[in-house]
Short mmCIF file of C-alpha atoms and ligand atoms in Angstrom, two decimals:
data_model
loop_
_atom_site.label_atom_id
_atom_site.label_comp_id
_atom_site.label_asym_id
_atom_site.label_seq_id
_atom_site.Cartn_x
_atom_site.Cartn_y
_atom_site.Cartn_z
CA MET A 1 -73.05 22.48 -45.87
CA ASP A 2 -74.59 19.83 -48.06
CA VAL A 3 -72.52 19.76 -51.34
CA GLN A 4 -74.02 18.83 -55.24
CA TRP A 5 -72.27 20.12 -58.51
CA TYR A 6 -73.35 18.82 -61.29
CA PRO A 7 -73.67 21.71 -64.17
CA GLY A 8 -75.26 21.17 -67.88
CA HIS A 9 -71.64 20.89 -69.26
CA MET A 10 -71.23 17.07 -66.53
CA THR A 11 -74.78 16.18 -68.32
CA LYS A 12 -73.08 16.85 -71.38
CA ALA A 13 -70.24 14.90 -71.14
CA ARG A 14 -70.90 11.61 -69.56
CA ARG A 15 -73.33 11.50 -72.77
CA MET A 16 -70.73 11.98 -74.71
CA MET A 17 -68.33 9.26 -73.44
CA GLU A 18 -71.48 7.34 -73.33
CA GLU A 19 -71.46 7.64 -76.96
CA ASN A 20 -67.30 7.01 -77.41
CA ILE A 21 -66.69 4.39 -74.77
CA LYS A 22 -67.62 1.96 -77.18
CA LEU A 23 -64.30 2.78 -79.75
CA ILE A 24 -62.74 2.65 -76.63
CA ASP A 25 -59.83 -0.39 -75.70
CA ILE A 26 -58.43 0.66 -72.71
CA VAL A 27 -60.32 3.49 -69.66
CA VAL A 28 -57.76 5.45 -67.26
CA GLU A 29 -59.59 6.04 -64.68
CA ILE A 30 -57.92 8.74 -63.12
CA VAL A 31 -57.75 9.82 -59.27
CA ASP A 32 -57.14 12.05 -56.70
CA ALA A 33 -54.47 10.22 -54.48
CA ARG A 34 -55.81 12.25 -50.99
CA ILE A 35 -58.98 10.46 -51.39
CA PRO A 36 -58.87 7.66 -53.92
CA MET A 37 -62.31 6.29 -52.77
CA SER A 38 -63.90 9.26 -52.92
CA SER A 39 -62.65 10.72 -55.56
CA ARG A 40 -63.99 7.72 -57.85
CA ASN A 41 -67.51 8.38 -59.91
CA PRO A 42 -69.57 5.19 -59.83
CA ASP A 43 -70.71 7.35 -63.04
CA ILE A 44 -67.39 6.12 -65.11
CA ASP A 45 -67.29 2.52 -62.96
CA LYS A 46 -70.46 1.26 -64.75
CA MET A 47 -69.29 2.60 -68.07
CA ALA A 48 -65.82 0.86 -67.90
CA ASN A 49 -67.37 -1.57 -67.03
CA ASN A 50 -66.62 -4.11 -69.69
CA LYS A 51 -62.87 -2.20 -70.14
CA LYS A 52 -59.86 -2.60 -69.51
CA ARG A 53 -59.06 -0.74 -66.59
CA ILE A 54 -56.32 1.91 -65.79
CA LEU A 55 -56.09 3.40 -62.49
CA LEU A 56 -53.67 6.26 -61.77
CA LEU A 57 -53.31 7.73 -58.35
CA ASN A 58 -52.24 10.96 -59.93
CA LYS A 59 -50.60 13.77 -57.02
CA SER A 60 -49.22 11.32 -55.16
CA ASP A 61 -47.46 14.12 -53.90
CA LEU A 62 -49.71 15.71 -52.37
CA ALA A 63 -50.33 12.21 -50.39
CA ASP A 64 -49.50 10.58 -47.18
CA ASP A 65 -46.90 8.24 -49.48
CA ALA A 66 -47.65 4.78 -47.06
CA VAL A 67 -51.42 5.46 -47.15
CA THR A 68 -51.18 5.33 -51.09
CA ASP A 69 -49.27 2.36 -51.07
CA LYS A 70 -52.76 0.77 -48.88
CA TRP A 71 -54.31 1.88 -51.67
CA VAL A 72 -52.48 0.77 -54.64
CA GLU A 73 -52.80 -2.87 -53.52
CA HIS A 74 -55.97 -2.15 -52.30
CA PHE A 75 -56.57 -1.62 -56.25
CA LYS A 76 -54.92 -4.01 -57.45
CA SER A 77 -56.20 -6.55 -55.51
CA LYS A 78 -59.74 -5.98 -57.35
CA GLY A 79 -58.50 -6.09 -60.57
CA PHE A 80 -56.99 -3.06 -61.94
CA TYR A 81 -53.41 -2.18 -63.42
CA VAL A 82 -52.95 0.94 -61.13
CA LEU A 83 -50.25 3.44 -60.46
CA LYS A 84 -49.30 6.53 -58.21
CA LEU A 85 -48.24 9.60 -59.90
CA ASP A 86 -46.84 13.11 -59.51
CA SER A 87 -48.36 13.89 -62.87
CA ARG A 88 -46.54 17.17 -63.66
CA LYS A 89 -42.66 15.56 -63.03
CA ALA A 90 -41.38 14.62 -66.54
CA ASN A 91 -40.02 11.45 -65.58
CA GLN A 92 -43.78 9.04 -65.21
CA ALA A 93 -44.84 8.68 -69.07
CA LYS A 94 -42.63 5.17 -68.69
CA LYS A 95 -43.44 3.99 -66.29
CA THR A 96 -47.05 4.54 -67.64
CA MET A 97 -46.18 3.21 -71.18
CA LYS A 98 -45.63 0.27 -69.62
CA LEU A 99 -48.66 -0.51 -67.67
CA ILE A 100 -51.29 0.65 -71.02
CA GLU A 101 -49.23 -1.87 -72.99
CA GLU A 102 -49.61 -4.94 -70.34
CA ALA A 103 -53.37 -3.52 -70.55
CA SER A 104 -53.06 -3.60 -74.49
CA LYS A 105 -51.05 -7.54 -74.66
CA GLU A 106 -55.05 -9.35 -75.38
CA LYS A 107 -55.91 -6.17 -77.99
CA ILE A 108 -53.77 -6.12 -79.84
CA GLU A 109 -53.28 -9.88 -79.96
CA ARG A 110 -56.76 -9.82 -80.64
CA ASP A 111 -56.44 -7.53 -83.68
CA LEU A 112 -53.39 -9.81 -85.01
CA LYS A 113 -55.48 -13.10 -85.19
CA ARG A 114 -57.87 -11.24 -86.91
CA GLY A 115 -56.03 -10.03 -90.02
CA ILE A 116 -55.47 -6.23 -88.18
CA LYS A 117 -51.86 -4.32 -87.93
CA ASN A 118 -51.27 -1.80 -85.96
CA ARG A 119 -54.56 -0.03 -85.46
CA PRO A 120 -53.68 2.35 -82.94
CA VAL A 121 -54.82 1.55 -79.14
CA ARG A 122 -58.11 3.97 -77.73
CA ILE A 123 -56.98 5.08 -74.20
CA MET A 124 -60.52 6.83 -72.76
CA ILE A 125 -58.71 9.29 -70.12
CA ALA A 126 -62.10 10.07 -67.70
CA GLY A 127 -62.08 10.97 -63.57
CA ILE A 128 -63.37 13.75 -62.15
CA PRO A 129 -62.61 17.56 -62.64
CA ASN A 130 -59.35 18.96 -61.60
CA VAL A 131 -57.74 15.33 -60.48
CA GLY A 132 -54.40 15.69 -63.38
CA LYS A 133 -56.14 14.63 -66.13
CA SER A 134 -54.77 16.86 -68.98
CA THR A 135 -51.81 17.16 -67.12
CA PHE A 136 -51.39 13.98 -67.13
CA ILE A 137 -52.39 14.09 -70.98
CA ASN A 138 -49.02 16.26 -71.42
CA SER A 139 -46.69 14.32 -70.01
CA LEU A 140 -47.94 11.24 -71.67
CA ALA A 141 -47.30 13.35 -75.06
CA GLY A 142 -44.63 14.64 -74.15
CA LYS A 143 -46.01 18.67 -74.53
CA GLY A 144 -48.86 20.94 -73.89
CA VAL A 145 -51.56 19.76 -75.71
CA ALA A 146 -54.38 19.79 -73.63
CA ARG A 147 -55.33 23.14 -71.99
CA THR A 148 -54.89 22.71 -67.45
CA GLY A 149 -55.60 25.26 -64.81
CA ASP A 150 -55.57 24.76 -61.02
CA LYS A 151 -59.48 25.04 -60.93
CA PRO A 152 -62.13 21.93 -61.65
CA GLY A 153 -64.17 22.26 -65.05
CA VAL A 154 -60.88 23.48 -67.19
CA THR A 155 -61.55 21.08 -70.37
CA LYS A 156 -65.17 21.27 -71.80
CA GLY A 157 -65.00 19.32 -74.69
CA LYS A 158 -63.80 16.25 -76.35
CA GLN A 159 -60.44 16.03 -77.96
CA TRP A 160 -58.68 13.08 -79.12
CA ILE A 161 -54.71 13.46 -79.14
CA LYS A 162 -52.18 11.13 -80.76
CA ILE A 163 -49.49 9.56 -78.70
CA GLY A 164 -46.79 8.28 -81.64
CA LYS A 165 -47.96 5.88 -83.68
CA ASN A 166 -49.37 3.32 -81.57
CA ILE A 167 -51.95 5.26 -79.26
CA ASP A 168 -55.47 7.67 -79.38
CA LEU A 169 -55.79 9.40 -76.20
CA LEU A 170 -59.46 10.55 -75.29
CA ASP A 171 -59.77 13.44 -73.06
CA THR A 172 -62.37 14.61 -71.77
CA PRO A 173 -64.13 17.25 -69.01
CA GLY A 174 -64.47 15.86 -65.17
CA ILE A 175 -67.84 14.73 -64.19
CA LEU A 176 -69.04 14.34 -60.48
CA TRP A 177 -72.58 12.67 -60.69
CA PRO A 178 -75.87 14.18 -59.44
CA LYS A 179 -76.33 12.21 -56.27
CA PHE A 180 -72.93 11.35 -53.74
CA GLU A 181 -74.38 8.73 -51.34
CA ASP A 182 -72.56 9.51 -48.31
CA ARG A 183 -71.98 14.30 -47.21
CA ASN A 184 -68.29 13.16 -46.56
CA ILE A 185 -67.80 12.20 -50.13
CA GLY A 186 -68.74 15.70 -51.45
CA ILE A 187 -67.03 17.53 -48.73
CA ARG A 188 -64.17 16.14 -48.76
CA LEU A 189 -63.98 16.60 -53.19
CA ALA A 190 -64.94 20.11 -52.33
CA MET A 191 -61.24 20.57 -49.66
CA ILE A 192 -59.28 19.29 -52.96
CA GLY A 193 -60.80 21.35 -55.29
CA SER A 194 -62.31 18.92 -57.09
CA VAL A 195 -66.11 20.92 -57.04
CA ASN A 196 -66.79 24.82 -57.59
CA ASP A 197 -66.00 27.41 -54.98
CA GLU A 198 -68.55 29.39 -55.62
CA ILE A 199 -71.40 27.17 -54.29
CA LEU A 200 -69.36 26.64 -50.70
CA SER A 201 -68.62 28.33 -47.34
CA LYS A 202 -65.66 28.08 -47.80
CA GLU A 203 -64.77 29.16 -43.66
CA GLU A 204 -67.71 26.12 -42.95
CA LEU A 205 -64.89 23.51 -45.55
CA SER A 206 -61.62 24.91 -43.81
CA VAL A 207 -63.37 24.35 -40.24
CA MET A 208 -63.85 21.20 -41.07
CA LEU A 209 -60.92 19.70 -42.94
CA ILE A 210 -58.88 22.00 -39.41
CA ASP A 211 -61.05 19.41 -38.23
CA VAL A 212 -59.86 16.25 -39.70
CA ILE A 213 -56.05 17.25 -40.30
CA LYS A 214 -55.89 17.55 -36.58
CA GLU A 215 -57.44 14.29 -35.94
CA ARG A 216 -55.03 12.76 -38.44
CA TYR A 217 -52.47 14.25 -38.41
CA SER A 218 -52.14 16.10 -34.95
CA GLY A 219 -49.54 18.44 -34.78
CA SER A 220 -49.37 19.93 -38.06
CA ILE A 221 -51.64 22.87 -37.94
CA LYS A 222 -49.28 23.32 -34.94
CA ASP A 223 -46.11 23.61 -36.47
CA LYS A 224 -47.08 25.08 -39.96
CA TYR A 225 -49.55 27.95 -37.95
CA GLU A 226 -48.08 28.12 -34.34
CA VAL A 227 -51.00 28.55 -32.61
CA ASP A 228 -51.92 25.80 -30.37
CA GLU A 229 -54.56 22.96 -31.37
CA ILE A 230 -57.69 23.77 -29.57
CA GLU A 231 -60.46 22.19 -29.59
CA ASP A 232 -62.88 24.49 -31.16
CA SER A 233 -61.58 24.91 -34.33
CA TYR A 234 -63.16 27.90 -35.62
CA LYS A 235 -61.49 28.90 -32.93
CA LEU A 236 -58.37 28.24 -33.85
CA LEU A 237 -59.42 29.57 -37.79
CA GLU A 238 -59.69 32.90 -35.92
CA ASP A 239 -56.03 32.19 -34.00
CA ILE A 240 -54.56 31.48 -37.44
CA ALA A 241 -56.47 34.92 -39.03
CA ILE A 242 -54.35 36.78 -36.82
CA LYS A 243 -51.26 35.18 -36.92
CA ARG A 244 -51.07 35.91 -40.30
CA ASN A 245 -52.58 39.51 -39.89
CA CYS A 246 -55.75 38.81 -41.72
CA ILE A 247 -57.73 41.98 -40.01
CA LYS A 248 -60.90 43.16 -40.40
CA LYS A 249 -61.34 46.88 -40.37
CA GLY A 250 -62.00 46.95 -36.28
CA ALA A 251 -59.89 44.49 -35.34
CA ALA A 252 -62.26 40.97 -35.74
CA PRO A 253 -60.00 38.02 -37.55
CA ASP A 254 -60.92 38.13 -40.68
CA THR A 255 -61.54 33.83 -41.18
CA LEU A 256 -62.60 34.64 -44.90
CA LYS A 257 -59.44 35.18 -45.89
CA ALA A 258 -57.60 32.88 -43.39
CA ALA A 259 -59.92 29.83 -44.67
CA ASP A 260 -58.55 30.71 -48.31
CA ILE A 261 -54.82 30.83 -47.38
CA ILE A 262 -55.83 27.46 -45.32
CA LEU A 263 -57.55 25.77 -48.15
CA ASP A 264 -54.82 26.99 -50.87
CA GLU A 265 -52.42 25.09 -48.77
CA PHE A 266 -53.90 21.88 -48.71
CA ARG A 267 -54.35 22.09 -51.41
CA GLY A 268 -51.10 22.76 -52.81
CA GLY A 269 -49.06 20.17 -50.16
CA VAL A 270 -47.87 23.62 -47.90
CA ILE A 271 -49.07 21.81 -44.59
CA GLY A 272 -48.05 18.63 -45.88
CA ARG A 273 -48.49 15.57 -47.47
CA PHE A 274 -52.71 14.18 -46.29
CA SER A 275 -54.85 11.62 -46.91
CA LEU A 276 -57.94 11.99 -46.16
CA ASP A 277 -59.98 8.35 -47.71
CA THR A 278 -58.06 6.08 -45.63
CA LEU A 279 -58.27 1.95 -45.90
CA GLU A 280 -59.04 -0.09 -42.18
N1 GTP B 1 -49.30 18.62 -57.25
C1 GTP B 1 -49.56 18.00 -58.32
N2 GTP B 1 -50.58 18.58 -58.92
C2 GTP B 1 -50.91 18.16 -59.77
C3 GTP B 1 -50.22 17.27 -60.39
N3 GTP B 1 -51.26 16.92 -61.51
C4 GTP B 1 -52.17 18.11 -62.07
N4 GTP B 1 -51.48 18.91 -60.82
C5 GTP B 1 -52.17 19.85 -61.42
O1 GTP B 1 -53.70 20.14 -60.34
C6 GTP B 1 -54.41 21.48 -61.86
C7 GTP B 1 -55.69 20.16 -62.67
O2 GTP B 1 -55.06 20.27 -63.69
P1 GTP B 1 -55.49 19.71 -64.87
O3 GTP B 1 -54.99 18.63 -65.42
O4 GTP B 1 -56.31 20.36 -65.34
O5 GTP B 1 -57.02 18.54 -64.56
P2 GTP B 1 -58.02 18.15 -65.70
O6 GTP B 1 -57.90 16.56 -64.56
O7 GTP B 1 -57.82 18.20 -66.23
O8 GTP B 1 -59.22 19.13 -64.94
P3 GTP B 1 -60.48 19.06 -65.91
O9 GTP B 1 -60.40 19.39 -67.38
O10 GTP B 1 -60.80 20.91 -64.53
O11 GTP B 1 -61.75 18.58 -65.58
C8 GTP B 1 -53.56 21.76 -62.28
O12 GTP B 1 -53.39 23.37 -61.67
C9 GTP B 1 -51.91 21.32 -62.18
O13 GTP B 1 -50.61 21.89 -62.05
C10 GTP B 1 -49.94 15.80 -59.68
O14 GTP B 1 -49.70 14.74 -59.84
N5 GTP B 1 -49.48 17.09 -58.44
MG1 MG B 2 -58.46 18.86 -68.24
#
């Protein structure tokens, strides 16, 4: 399976972001804490090159905390303002606001020198699909101003949102990039749900996911599904199908159904807190 998903609305969105970038003071890039490297879009990196940069490792509630902490330090050492977040929690806004204040300092001083007072800081929220950009904006706004959903491609156009008097946020659609340098990047993006499931073989994807979890978090599959972690992951998928009563007519295990279950449970953090990108 070779994953590639770059529908027309993403080309359009990228163009819109390029046109708006000159208005922007700070780019907040949101990545998925389970794959902080694979979920960074090189096109966004280029666009944001000479802006102040905040990097938020969102969905940290689903990732391996020790690994996430290492990533936070890694990105700090590269000059980013960094936080790990769970955007669905209520208390996250305060620490993010503090970071935004820090990142805005220079701009406000520059404005004052030119006699400009109280011009709002303009922030672009950018990232790949489904990482929680709109959820994050709602948490800052303290209410549901942006539409969210548990599949990629929910936000389709741009939306400016005012946060208090001093901040204007630009919500943008999640964008991927035309060609992944490495096949593994596409696969990890598919695993976390940033690629449209309709173009994927979920069976194949779930077998690869079982492989990774077995290798990195040995024992988790056994504990969760009460099956032996045998070497053949396809056979393991069959065993899980049987355990979960996914049986086709004629008594064959329904591996497609089991694949759906595993992907859903991984994406929801039900099997455990896993990080797929690791720092050596
Ligand atoms: N567990 C967990 N789920 C989250 C978190 N943030 C967002 N979500 C969920 O992730 C899904 C996607 O959130 P959205 O805010 O719609 O993501 P988005 O980045 O705006 O997605 P697009 O508009 O499609 O690019 C939703 O089901 C959210 O409830 C988080 O920190 N932890
Ligand atoms: Mg959105």
